[in-house]
XYZ file of C-alpha atoms in Angstrom:
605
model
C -26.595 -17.060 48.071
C -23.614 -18.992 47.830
C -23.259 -22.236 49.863
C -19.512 -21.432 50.634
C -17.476 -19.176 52.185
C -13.803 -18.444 50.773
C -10.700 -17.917 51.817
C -9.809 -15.113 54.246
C -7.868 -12.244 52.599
C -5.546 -9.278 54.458
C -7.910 -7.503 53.267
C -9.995 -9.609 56.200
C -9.371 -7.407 59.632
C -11.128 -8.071 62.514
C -11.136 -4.435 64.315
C -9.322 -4.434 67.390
C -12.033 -2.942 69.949
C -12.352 -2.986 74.346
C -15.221 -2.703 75.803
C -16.474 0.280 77.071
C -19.711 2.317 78.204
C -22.297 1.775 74.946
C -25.196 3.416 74.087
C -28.330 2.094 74.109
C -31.435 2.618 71.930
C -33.272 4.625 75.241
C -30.562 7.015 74.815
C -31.934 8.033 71.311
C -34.898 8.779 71.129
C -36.545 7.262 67.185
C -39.788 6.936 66.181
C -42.422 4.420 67.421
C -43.297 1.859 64.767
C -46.147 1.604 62.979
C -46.267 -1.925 61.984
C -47.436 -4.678 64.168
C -44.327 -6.286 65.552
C -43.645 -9.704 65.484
C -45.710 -11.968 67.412
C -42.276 -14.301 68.542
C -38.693 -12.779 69.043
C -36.547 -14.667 66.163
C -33.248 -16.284 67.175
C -30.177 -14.809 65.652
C -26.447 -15.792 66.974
C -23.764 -13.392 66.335
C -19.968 -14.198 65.661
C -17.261 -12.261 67.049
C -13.596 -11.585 68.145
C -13.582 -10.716 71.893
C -11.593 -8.066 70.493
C -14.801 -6.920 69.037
C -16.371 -6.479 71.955
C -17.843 -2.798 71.734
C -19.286 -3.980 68.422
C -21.211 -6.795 69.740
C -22.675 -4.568 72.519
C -23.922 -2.385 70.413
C -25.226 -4.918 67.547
C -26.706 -7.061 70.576
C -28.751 -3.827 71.914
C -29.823 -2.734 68.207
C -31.264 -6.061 67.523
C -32.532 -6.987 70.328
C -34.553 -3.525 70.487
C -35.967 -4.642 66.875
C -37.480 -7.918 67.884
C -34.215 -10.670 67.997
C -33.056 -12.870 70.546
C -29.240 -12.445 70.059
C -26.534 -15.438 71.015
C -22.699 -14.869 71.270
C -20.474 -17.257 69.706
C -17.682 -15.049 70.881
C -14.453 -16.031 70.133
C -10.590 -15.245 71.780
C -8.719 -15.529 68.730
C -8.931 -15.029 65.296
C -8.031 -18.895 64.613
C -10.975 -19.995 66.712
C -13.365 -17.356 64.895
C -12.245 -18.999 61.764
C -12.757 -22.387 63.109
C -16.305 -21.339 64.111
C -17.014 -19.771 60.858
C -15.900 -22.507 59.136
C -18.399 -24.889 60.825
C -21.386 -22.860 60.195
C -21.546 -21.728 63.920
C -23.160 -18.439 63.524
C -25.704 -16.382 61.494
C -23.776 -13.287 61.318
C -19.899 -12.465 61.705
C -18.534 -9.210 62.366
C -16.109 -9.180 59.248
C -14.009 -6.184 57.562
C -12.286 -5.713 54.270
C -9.448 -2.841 53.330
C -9.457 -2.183 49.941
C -5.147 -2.144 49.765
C -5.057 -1.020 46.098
C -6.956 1.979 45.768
C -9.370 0.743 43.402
C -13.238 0.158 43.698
C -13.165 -3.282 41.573
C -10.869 -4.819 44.602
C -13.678 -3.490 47.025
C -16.044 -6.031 45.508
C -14.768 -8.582 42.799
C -12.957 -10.989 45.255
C -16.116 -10.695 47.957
C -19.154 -10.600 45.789
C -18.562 -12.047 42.530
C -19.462 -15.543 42.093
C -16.000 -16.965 41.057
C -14.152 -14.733 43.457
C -11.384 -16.188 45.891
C -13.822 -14.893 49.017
C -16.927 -14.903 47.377
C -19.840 -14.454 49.429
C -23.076 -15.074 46.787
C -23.553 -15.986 43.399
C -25.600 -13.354 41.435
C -25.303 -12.947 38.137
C -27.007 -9.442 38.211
C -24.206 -8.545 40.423
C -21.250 -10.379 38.436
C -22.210 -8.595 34.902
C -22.406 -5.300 37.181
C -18.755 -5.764 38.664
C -17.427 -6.401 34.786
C -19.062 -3.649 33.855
C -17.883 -0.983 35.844
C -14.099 -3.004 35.519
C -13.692 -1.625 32.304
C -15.166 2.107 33.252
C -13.125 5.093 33.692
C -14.026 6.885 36.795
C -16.289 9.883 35.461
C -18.361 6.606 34.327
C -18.615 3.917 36.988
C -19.978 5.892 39.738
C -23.694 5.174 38.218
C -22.753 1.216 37.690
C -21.539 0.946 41.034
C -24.561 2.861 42.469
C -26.469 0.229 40.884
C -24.618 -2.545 42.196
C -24.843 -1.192 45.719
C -28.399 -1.335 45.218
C -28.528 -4.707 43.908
C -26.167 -5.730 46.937
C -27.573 -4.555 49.937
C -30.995 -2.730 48.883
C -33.231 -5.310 47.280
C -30.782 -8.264 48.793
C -28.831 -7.491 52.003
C -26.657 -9.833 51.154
C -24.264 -7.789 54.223
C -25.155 -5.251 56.387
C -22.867 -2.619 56.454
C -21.501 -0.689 59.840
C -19.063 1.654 59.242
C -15.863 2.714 57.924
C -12.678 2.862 60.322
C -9.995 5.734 60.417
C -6.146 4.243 60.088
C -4.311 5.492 62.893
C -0.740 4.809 63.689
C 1.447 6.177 65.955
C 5.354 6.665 66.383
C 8.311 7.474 68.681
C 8.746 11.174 68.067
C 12.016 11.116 70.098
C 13.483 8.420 67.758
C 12.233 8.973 64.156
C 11.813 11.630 62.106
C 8.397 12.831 61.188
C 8.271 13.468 57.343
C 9.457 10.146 57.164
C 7.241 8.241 58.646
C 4.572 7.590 55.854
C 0.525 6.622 56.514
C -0.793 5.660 53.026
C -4.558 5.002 52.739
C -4.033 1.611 51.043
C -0.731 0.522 51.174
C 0.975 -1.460 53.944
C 3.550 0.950 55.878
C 6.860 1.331 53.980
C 9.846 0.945 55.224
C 12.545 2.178 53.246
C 11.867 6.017 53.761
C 12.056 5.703 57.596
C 14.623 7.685 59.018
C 16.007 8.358 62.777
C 15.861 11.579 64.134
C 19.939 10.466 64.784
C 20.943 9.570 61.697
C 23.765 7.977 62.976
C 22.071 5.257 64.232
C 20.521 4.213 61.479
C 23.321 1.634 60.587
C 23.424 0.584 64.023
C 20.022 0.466 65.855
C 17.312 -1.854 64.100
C 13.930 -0.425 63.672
C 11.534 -2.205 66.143
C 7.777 -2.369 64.569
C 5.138 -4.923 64.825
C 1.980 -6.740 63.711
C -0.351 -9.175 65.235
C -0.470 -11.849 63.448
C 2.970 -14.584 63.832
C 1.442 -17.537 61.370
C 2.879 -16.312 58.099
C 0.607 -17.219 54.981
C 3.660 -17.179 52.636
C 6.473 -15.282 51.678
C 5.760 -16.263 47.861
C 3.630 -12.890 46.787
C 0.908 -14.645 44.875
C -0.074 -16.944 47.754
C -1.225 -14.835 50.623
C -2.711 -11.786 50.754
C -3.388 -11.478 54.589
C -2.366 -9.699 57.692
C 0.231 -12.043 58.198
C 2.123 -11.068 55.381
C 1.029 -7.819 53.420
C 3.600 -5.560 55.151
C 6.127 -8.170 55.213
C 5.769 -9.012 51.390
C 5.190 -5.356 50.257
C 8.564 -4.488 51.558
C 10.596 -7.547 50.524
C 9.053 -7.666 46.679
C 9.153 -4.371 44.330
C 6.648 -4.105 41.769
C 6.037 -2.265 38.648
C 4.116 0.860 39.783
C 3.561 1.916 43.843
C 0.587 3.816 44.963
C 0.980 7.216 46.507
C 0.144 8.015 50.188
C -2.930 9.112 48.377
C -4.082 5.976 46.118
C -2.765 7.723 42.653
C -0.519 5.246 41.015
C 3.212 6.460 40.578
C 6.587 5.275 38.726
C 8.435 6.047 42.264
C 10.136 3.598 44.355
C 8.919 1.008 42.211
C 11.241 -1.353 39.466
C 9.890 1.097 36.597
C 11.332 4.516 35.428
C 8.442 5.290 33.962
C 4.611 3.778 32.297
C 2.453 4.774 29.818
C -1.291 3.772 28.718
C -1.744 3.405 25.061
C -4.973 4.515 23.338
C -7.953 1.707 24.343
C -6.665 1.103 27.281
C -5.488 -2.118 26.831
C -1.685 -2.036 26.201
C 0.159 -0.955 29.519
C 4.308 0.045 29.179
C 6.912 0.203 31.442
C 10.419 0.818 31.242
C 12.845 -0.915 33.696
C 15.263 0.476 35.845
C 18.385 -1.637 36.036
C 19.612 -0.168 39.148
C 18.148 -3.362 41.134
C 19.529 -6.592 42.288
C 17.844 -9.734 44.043
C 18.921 -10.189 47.514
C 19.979 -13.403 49.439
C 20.588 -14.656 52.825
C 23.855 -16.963 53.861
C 23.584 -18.406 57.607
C 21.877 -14.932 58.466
C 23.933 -12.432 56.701
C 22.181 -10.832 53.985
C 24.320 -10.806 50.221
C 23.528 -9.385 47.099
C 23.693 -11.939 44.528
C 24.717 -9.822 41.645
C 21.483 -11.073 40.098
C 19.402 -8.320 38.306
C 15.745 -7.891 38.924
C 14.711 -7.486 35.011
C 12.472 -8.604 32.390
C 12.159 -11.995 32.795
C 11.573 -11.730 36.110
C 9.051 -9.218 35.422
C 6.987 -12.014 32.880
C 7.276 -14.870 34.702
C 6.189 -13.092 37.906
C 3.074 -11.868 36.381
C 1.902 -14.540 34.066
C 2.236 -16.461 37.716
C 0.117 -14.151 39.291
C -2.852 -14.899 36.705
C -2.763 -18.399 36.310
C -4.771 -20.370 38.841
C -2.580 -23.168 38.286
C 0.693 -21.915 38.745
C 1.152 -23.055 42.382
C -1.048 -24.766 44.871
C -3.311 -22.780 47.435
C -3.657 -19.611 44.933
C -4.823 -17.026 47.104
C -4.538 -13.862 44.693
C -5.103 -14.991 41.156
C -8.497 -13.662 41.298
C -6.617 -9.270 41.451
C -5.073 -10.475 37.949
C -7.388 -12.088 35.649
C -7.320 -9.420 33.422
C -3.511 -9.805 32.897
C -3.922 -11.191 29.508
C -0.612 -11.331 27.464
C 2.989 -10.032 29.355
C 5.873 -9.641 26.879
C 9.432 -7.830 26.094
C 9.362 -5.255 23.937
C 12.374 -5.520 21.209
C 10.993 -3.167 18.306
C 11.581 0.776 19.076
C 9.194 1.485 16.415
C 6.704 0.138 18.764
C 7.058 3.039 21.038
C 6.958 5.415 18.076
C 3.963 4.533 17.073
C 2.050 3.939 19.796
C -0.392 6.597 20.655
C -0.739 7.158 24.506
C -4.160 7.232 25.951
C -5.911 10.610 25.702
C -3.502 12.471 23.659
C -1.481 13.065 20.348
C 1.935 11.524 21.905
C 3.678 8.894 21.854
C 4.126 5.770 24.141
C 7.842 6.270 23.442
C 7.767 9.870 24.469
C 5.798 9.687 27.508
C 8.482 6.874 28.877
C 11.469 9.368 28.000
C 9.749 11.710 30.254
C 10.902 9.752 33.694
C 14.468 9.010 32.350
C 17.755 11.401 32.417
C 19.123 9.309 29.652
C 16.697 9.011 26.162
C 15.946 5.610 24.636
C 18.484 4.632 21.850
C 17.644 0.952 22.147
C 15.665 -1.999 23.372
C 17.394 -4.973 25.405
C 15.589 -8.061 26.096
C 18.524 -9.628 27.596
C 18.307 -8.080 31.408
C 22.221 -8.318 31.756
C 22.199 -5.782 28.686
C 20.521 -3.243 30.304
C 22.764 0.255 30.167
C 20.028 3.397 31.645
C 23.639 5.167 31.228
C 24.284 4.030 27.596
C 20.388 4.615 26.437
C 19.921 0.611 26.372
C 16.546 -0.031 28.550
C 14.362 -3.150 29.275
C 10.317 -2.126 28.566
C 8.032 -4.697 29.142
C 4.238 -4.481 27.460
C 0.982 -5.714 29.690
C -1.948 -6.080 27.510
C -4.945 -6.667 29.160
C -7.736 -8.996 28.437
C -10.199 -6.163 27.436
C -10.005 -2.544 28.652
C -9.452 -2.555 32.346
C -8.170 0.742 33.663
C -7.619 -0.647 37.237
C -4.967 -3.214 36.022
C -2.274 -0.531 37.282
C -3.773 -0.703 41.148
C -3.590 -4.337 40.630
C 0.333 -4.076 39.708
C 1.154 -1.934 42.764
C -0.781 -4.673 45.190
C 2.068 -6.926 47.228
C 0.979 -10.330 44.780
C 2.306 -8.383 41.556
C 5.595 -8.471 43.675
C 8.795 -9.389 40.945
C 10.237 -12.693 42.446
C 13.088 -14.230 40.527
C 12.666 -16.548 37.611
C 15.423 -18.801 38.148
C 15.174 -19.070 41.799
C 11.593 -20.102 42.226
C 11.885 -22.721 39.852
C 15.149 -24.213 41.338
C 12.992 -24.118 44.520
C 9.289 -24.817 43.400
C 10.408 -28.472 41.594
C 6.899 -30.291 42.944
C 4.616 -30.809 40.398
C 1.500 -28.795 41.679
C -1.380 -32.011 41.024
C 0.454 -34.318 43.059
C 1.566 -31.443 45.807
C 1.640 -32.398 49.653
C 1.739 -30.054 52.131
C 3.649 -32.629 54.279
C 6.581 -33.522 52.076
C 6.871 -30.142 49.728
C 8.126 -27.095 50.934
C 7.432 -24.453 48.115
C 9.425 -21.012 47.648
C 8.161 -18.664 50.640
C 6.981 -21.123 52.975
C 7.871 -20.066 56.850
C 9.248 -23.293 57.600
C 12.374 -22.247 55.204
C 12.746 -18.973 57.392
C 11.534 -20.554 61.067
C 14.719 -20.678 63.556
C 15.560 -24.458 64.377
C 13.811 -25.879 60.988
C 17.309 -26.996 59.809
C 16.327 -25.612 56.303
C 17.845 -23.290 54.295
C 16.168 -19.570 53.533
C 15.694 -19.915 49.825
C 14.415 -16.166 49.940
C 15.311 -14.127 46.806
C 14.134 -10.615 47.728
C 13.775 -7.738 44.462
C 12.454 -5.100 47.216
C 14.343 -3.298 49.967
C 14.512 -5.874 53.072
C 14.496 -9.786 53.312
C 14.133 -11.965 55.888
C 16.761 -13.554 57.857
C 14.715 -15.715 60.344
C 11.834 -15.888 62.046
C 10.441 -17.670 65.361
C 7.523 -16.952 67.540
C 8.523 -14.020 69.210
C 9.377 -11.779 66.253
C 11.216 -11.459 62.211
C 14.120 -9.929 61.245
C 14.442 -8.618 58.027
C 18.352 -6.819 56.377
C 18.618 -4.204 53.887
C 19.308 -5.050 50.619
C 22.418 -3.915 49.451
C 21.186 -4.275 45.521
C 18.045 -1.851 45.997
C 18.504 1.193 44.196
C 21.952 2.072 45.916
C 22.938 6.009 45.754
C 19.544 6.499 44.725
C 16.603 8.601 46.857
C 14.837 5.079 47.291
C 18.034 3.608 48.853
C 16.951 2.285 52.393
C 18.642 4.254 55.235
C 18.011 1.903 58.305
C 20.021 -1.254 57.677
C 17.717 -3.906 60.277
C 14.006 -3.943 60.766
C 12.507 -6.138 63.538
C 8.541 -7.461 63.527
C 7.936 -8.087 67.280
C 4.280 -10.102 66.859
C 2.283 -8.997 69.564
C -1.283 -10.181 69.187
C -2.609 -7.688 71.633
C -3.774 -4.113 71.263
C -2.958 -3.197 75.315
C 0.324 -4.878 75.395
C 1.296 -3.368 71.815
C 0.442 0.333 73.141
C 2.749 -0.315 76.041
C 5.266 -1.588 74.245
C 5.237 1.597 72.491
C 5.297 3.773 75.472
C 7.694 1.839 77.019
C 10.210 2.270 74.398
C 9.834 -1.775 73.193
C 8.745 -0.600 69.888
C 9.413 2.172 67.920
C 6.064 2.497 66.244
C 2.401 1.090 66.056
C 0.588 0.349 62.866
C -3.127 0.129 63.514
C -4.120 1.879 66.751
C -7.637 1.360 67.780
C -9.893 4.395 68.545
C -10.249 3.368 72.283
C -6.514 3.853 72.713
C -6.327 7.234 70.732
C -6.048 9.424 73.580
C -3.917 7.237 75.361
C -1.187 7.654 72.446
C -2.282 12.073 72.630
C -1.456 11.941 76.263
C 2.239 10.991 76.252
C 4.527 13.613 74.792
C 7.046 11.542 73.296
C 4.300 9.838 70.847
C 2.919 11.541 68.048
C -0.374 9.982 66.457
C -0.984 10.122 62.386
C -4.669 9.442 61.548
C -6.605 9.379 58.226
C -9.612 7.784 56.738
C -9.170 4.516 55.534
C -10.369 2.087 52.882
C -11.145 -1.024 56.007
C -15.450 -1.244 56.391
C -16.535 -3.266 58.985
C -20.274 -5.381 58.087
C -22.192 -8.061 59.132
C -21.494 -10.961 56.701
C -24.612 -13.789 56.729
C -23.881 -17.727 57.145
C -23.748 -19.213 53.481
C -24.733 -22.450 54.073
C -26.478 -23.969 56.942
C -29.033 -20.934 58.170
C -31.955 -19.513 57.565
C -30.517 -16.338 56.576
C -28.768 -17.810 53.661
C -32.314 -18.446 52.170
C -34.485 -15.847 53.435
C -34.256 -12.404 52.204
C -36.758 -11.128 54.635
C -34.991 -12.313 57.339
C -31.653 -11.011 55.832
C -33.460 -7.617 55.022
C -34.662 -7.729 58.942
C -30.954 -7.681 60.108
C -30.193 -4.615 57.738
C -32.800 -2.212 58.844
C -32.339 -2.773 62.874
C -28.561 -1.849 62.068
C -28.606 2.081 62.941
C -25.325 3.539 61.422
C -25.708 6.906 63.976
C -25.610 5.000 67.224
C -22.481 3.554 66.161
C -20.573 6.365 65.000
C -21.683 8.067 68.009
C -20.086 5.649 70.523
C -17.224 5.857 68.634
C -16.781 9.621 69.211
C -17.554 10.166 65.395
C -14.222 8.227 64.957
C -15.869 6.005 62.447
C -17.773 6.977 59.135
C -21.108 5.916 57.637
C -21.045 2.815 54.648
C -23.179 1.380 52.792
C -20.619 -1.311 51.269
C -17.003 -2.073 50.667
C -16.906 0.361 47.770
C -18.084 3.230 50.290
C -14.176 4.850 51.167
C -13.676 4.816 47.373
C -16.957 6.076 45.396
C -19.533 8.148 46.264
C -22.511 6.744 45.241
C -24.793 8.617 47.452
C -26.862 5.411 49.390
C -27.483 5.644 52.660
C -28.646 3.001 54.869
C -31.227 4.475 57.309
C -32.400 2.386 60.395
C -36.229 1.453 59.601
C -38.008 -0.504 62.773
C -41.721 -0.278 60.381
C -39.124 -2.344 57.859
C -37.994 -4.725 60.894
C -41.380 -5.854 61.739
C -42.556 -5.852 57.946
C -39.595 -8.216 56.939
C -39.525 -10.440 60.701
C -43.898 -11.198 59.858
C -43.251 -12.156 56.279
C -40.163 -14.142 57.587
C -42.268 -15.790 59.998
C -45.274 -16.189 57.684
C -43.249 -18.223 55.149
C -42.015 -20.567 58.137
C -45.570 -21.596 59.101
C -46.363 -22.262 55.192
């Protein structure tokens, strides 16, 4: 295993859960063992939230009923979890992981492969299987990610899996409009399609939301990829493609018209719209600064995104290492001849298909740009061998377009000799944080930037340059982040009228949010699984395999889902919400004995 443990990602939730009434092994019935059990209960200490709380009652009962002595390091905060993590104070943490692209290779490549941001072990086994089913289509990597699943948790329980979570939000009914308030499996809640049931208000009233977490990572795209910021940056950055509510990829209120794969999978094409403009903010008015988002912007962004080196504290570069070569297209033969993947047509002809107006020429010069006139900006991605998934990378908040010009008039350290103390790079809060005395250097491409921040909440404007007249054209000019870290006080916030909706309501509060009339509650299965992840570094677990194995087969997957209500579904790993490979994990007490006597045996050797 891997004598580290990386960075935390948004992908890293801690589920919000109370305590309640749990139940306990007596109350189902299994089968009586018949293995000798071990002669000594073996210490393990568990690492938790408080928030967690249901979780570790259960865990605590399952393992204690298979031969454990369990300890709490139970923690208030998520800050003092991390602090405790990071000093090896645990065995096992209650962790999650949302897969916010849609795509099984982000389930696994930043967690489990060796060189990954948040990697967990180093396996080579496991790092060939994750390459492998990278460049698969999905009628072929069901059987290499089967395999890997196996290899994971099977012969290695490198985690323990729990279960996957349901997303759940829940809105005002009395203040916006249904069909416009969007819950996307992956995605981080969009903003630009809300709309008030009084549509006259819409200019007036700000749109009250919130999210936990107040510490923001960073407002530059490529440098957090957290709960902090993965709503905030998804709405102030647009990207090349989106994701649907439904994980397929789509052209729509994104800065493309219109992509196309070419034959081998390796050449991606997009067409620019040039109906988009970069954002600013003076004293705390919001201007548009007549600056086009556009092809350069597009380049530099992305050959950012996969360089390692590009700015200190790279938190994402890992989602675009297959971004191999990002350039402007300037030959219309190109297109012609260009065959696009899976059939006899062109690249040229599949990127007419999104546009009203056909393709006369090629600009590379993004103050060129006509749509009107037939003069369009196309950018080529080639990839650094056939990687279907690059486009679920592209949609992710950290392929957001920031502008060329402005992040180098800002980012002027050089990034060897950067200090944190003295530096302030492009997105940092400090440059947004009411009473800093600096100046918001924010250039936003998407539809809202920041104005200011401090502890209590952020306020974001519309931006005036975002697709005006269009369908994608914001209607509500002011959103507001109130940052309430609690899951009681947000609920009541939104029955109390505080906040006009709740991303993220746990399963414990569900009928709370069915009981009042004015809410109405959206809920779908999500890509989040919550597991047991195993101390790297300074345990016994991080060496033993028995021991590990132990821990996975006292884990029963039933009792859990049946505390929740059946509110949460079965896993086997993070790639469960996203491939069905058919594994199962099945509680095992013969297994728990079998694996706590070798474990022991090997300790008196």
């Amino acid at each position: 295993m891997k004598k580290q443990w990386g960075l935390t990602l948004a992908a890293f939730a801690l589920v919000a859960l109370s305590a309640c009434n749990v139940t306990t092994r007596d109350d189902v019935e299994g089968e009586a063992s018949d293995v000798e059990p071990p002669a000594e209960a073996v210490d393990i200490e568990l690492l938790a939230m408080s928030s967690n709380e249901q979780d570790i009652n259960i865990l605590r009962d399952q393992l204690t009923s298979n031969g454990f002595t369990v300890s709490i390091n139970q923690q208030p905060d998520y800050g003092s979890f991390v602090s405790q993590r990071d000093a090896g104070n645990y065995d096992i943490a209650i962790s999650s992981w949302t897969t916010v692209t849609g795509n099984p290779d982000y389930a696994i490549r930043s967690l489990f492969k060796s060189d990954g941001d948040n990697s967990l072990i180093d396996d080579a086994d496991i790092d060939a299987l994750i390459e492998q089913g990278s460049t698969e289509s999905p009628e072929e990597y069901t059987d290499t990610y089967r395999e890997l699943e196996e290899t994971l948790v099977t012969e290695n329980a490198y985690i323990v899996p729990l279960y996957t979570s349901m997303k759940n939000q829940a809105f005002n009914q009395d203040v916006l409009q249904e069909e416009s308030v969007r819950l996307s499996k992956s995605r981080a809640f969009a903003w630009d399609s809300v709309r008030y049931v009084n549509e006259e208000e819409q200019g007036e009233r700000p749109l009250v939301l919130t999210q936990a977490i107040s510490e923001l990572t960073s407002l530059d795209p490529i440098k957090g990829n957290d709960g902090s910021i993965n709503q905030l940056n998804t709405n102030m950055y647009v990207r090349l493609v989106n994701l649907t509510d439904d994980d397929a990829i789509t052209a729509d209120a994104s800065l493309s018209y219109e992509y196309a794969i070419a034959e081998g999978n390796e050449d991606y094409y997009f067409v620019l719209r040039d109906d988009l403009f970069f954002a600013a903010i003076e004293g705390e008015d919001v201007v548009e600064t007549e600056e086009r988002v556009g092809i350069e912007d597009v380049i530099f962004s992305l050959e950012r995104a996969s360089d390692r080196d590009s700015v200190p504290d790279h938190r994402t570069y890992t989602l675009h290492e297959h971004i191999g070569e990002v350039t402007a297209v300037s030959d219309l033969t190109e297109l012609e001849n260009a065959t696009l993947a899976g059939s006899s047509d062109s690249i040229l002809e599949q990127l007419e298909s999104g546009l009203d107006q056909s393709i006369d020429s090629l600009v590379t010069d993004k103050d060129a740009a006509n749509s009107e006139e037939g003069a369009y900006q196309v950018v080529k991605l080639t990839t650094t061998e056939p990687f279907p998934q690059v486009l679920n990378y592209l949609a992710h908040q950290s392929a957001g377009i920031v502008s060329k010009s402005q992040v180098e008039s800002v980012n002027t350290y050089n990034v060897e000799e950067f200090d944190v103390n003295t530096d302030i790079p492009y997105g940092d809060q400090r440059l947004v944080t009411e009473g800093s005395g600096l100046e918001n250097s924010l250039y936003a491409s998407g539809p809202y930037i920041m104005t200011h921040k401090n502890d209590y909440e952020a306020v974001f404007l519309k931006n005036p340059g975002y697709q005006a007249g269009t369908e994608y054209e914001p209607a509500i000019e002011e959103v507001r982040v109130r940052f309430i870290s609690d899951s009681d006080s947000a609920l009541s916030a939104l029955r109390s009228g505080e906040i006009d909706m709740y991303y993220g309501v746990p399963e414990n509060k569900m009928n709370l949010v069915e009981g009042d009339e004015k809410l109405q509650l959206q809920s779908i299965p999500s890509n989040g699984v919550t597991y047991l992840a195993f101390n790297t570094s300074n345990r016994d677990v991080a060496e033993s395999v028995d021991l590990r194995k132990a821990v996975l087969y006292a884990i029963n997957q039933d009792e859990i889902i049946q505390v929740y209500n059946n509110d949460k579904l079965p896993a086997y790993s993070t790639l469960s919400p996203l491939v069905d490979t058919g594994n199962k994990l099945e509680a095992d007490q013969n297994k728990v004995y079998e694996h706590l006597n070798a474990y022991l045996e090997s300790k008196d050797e």
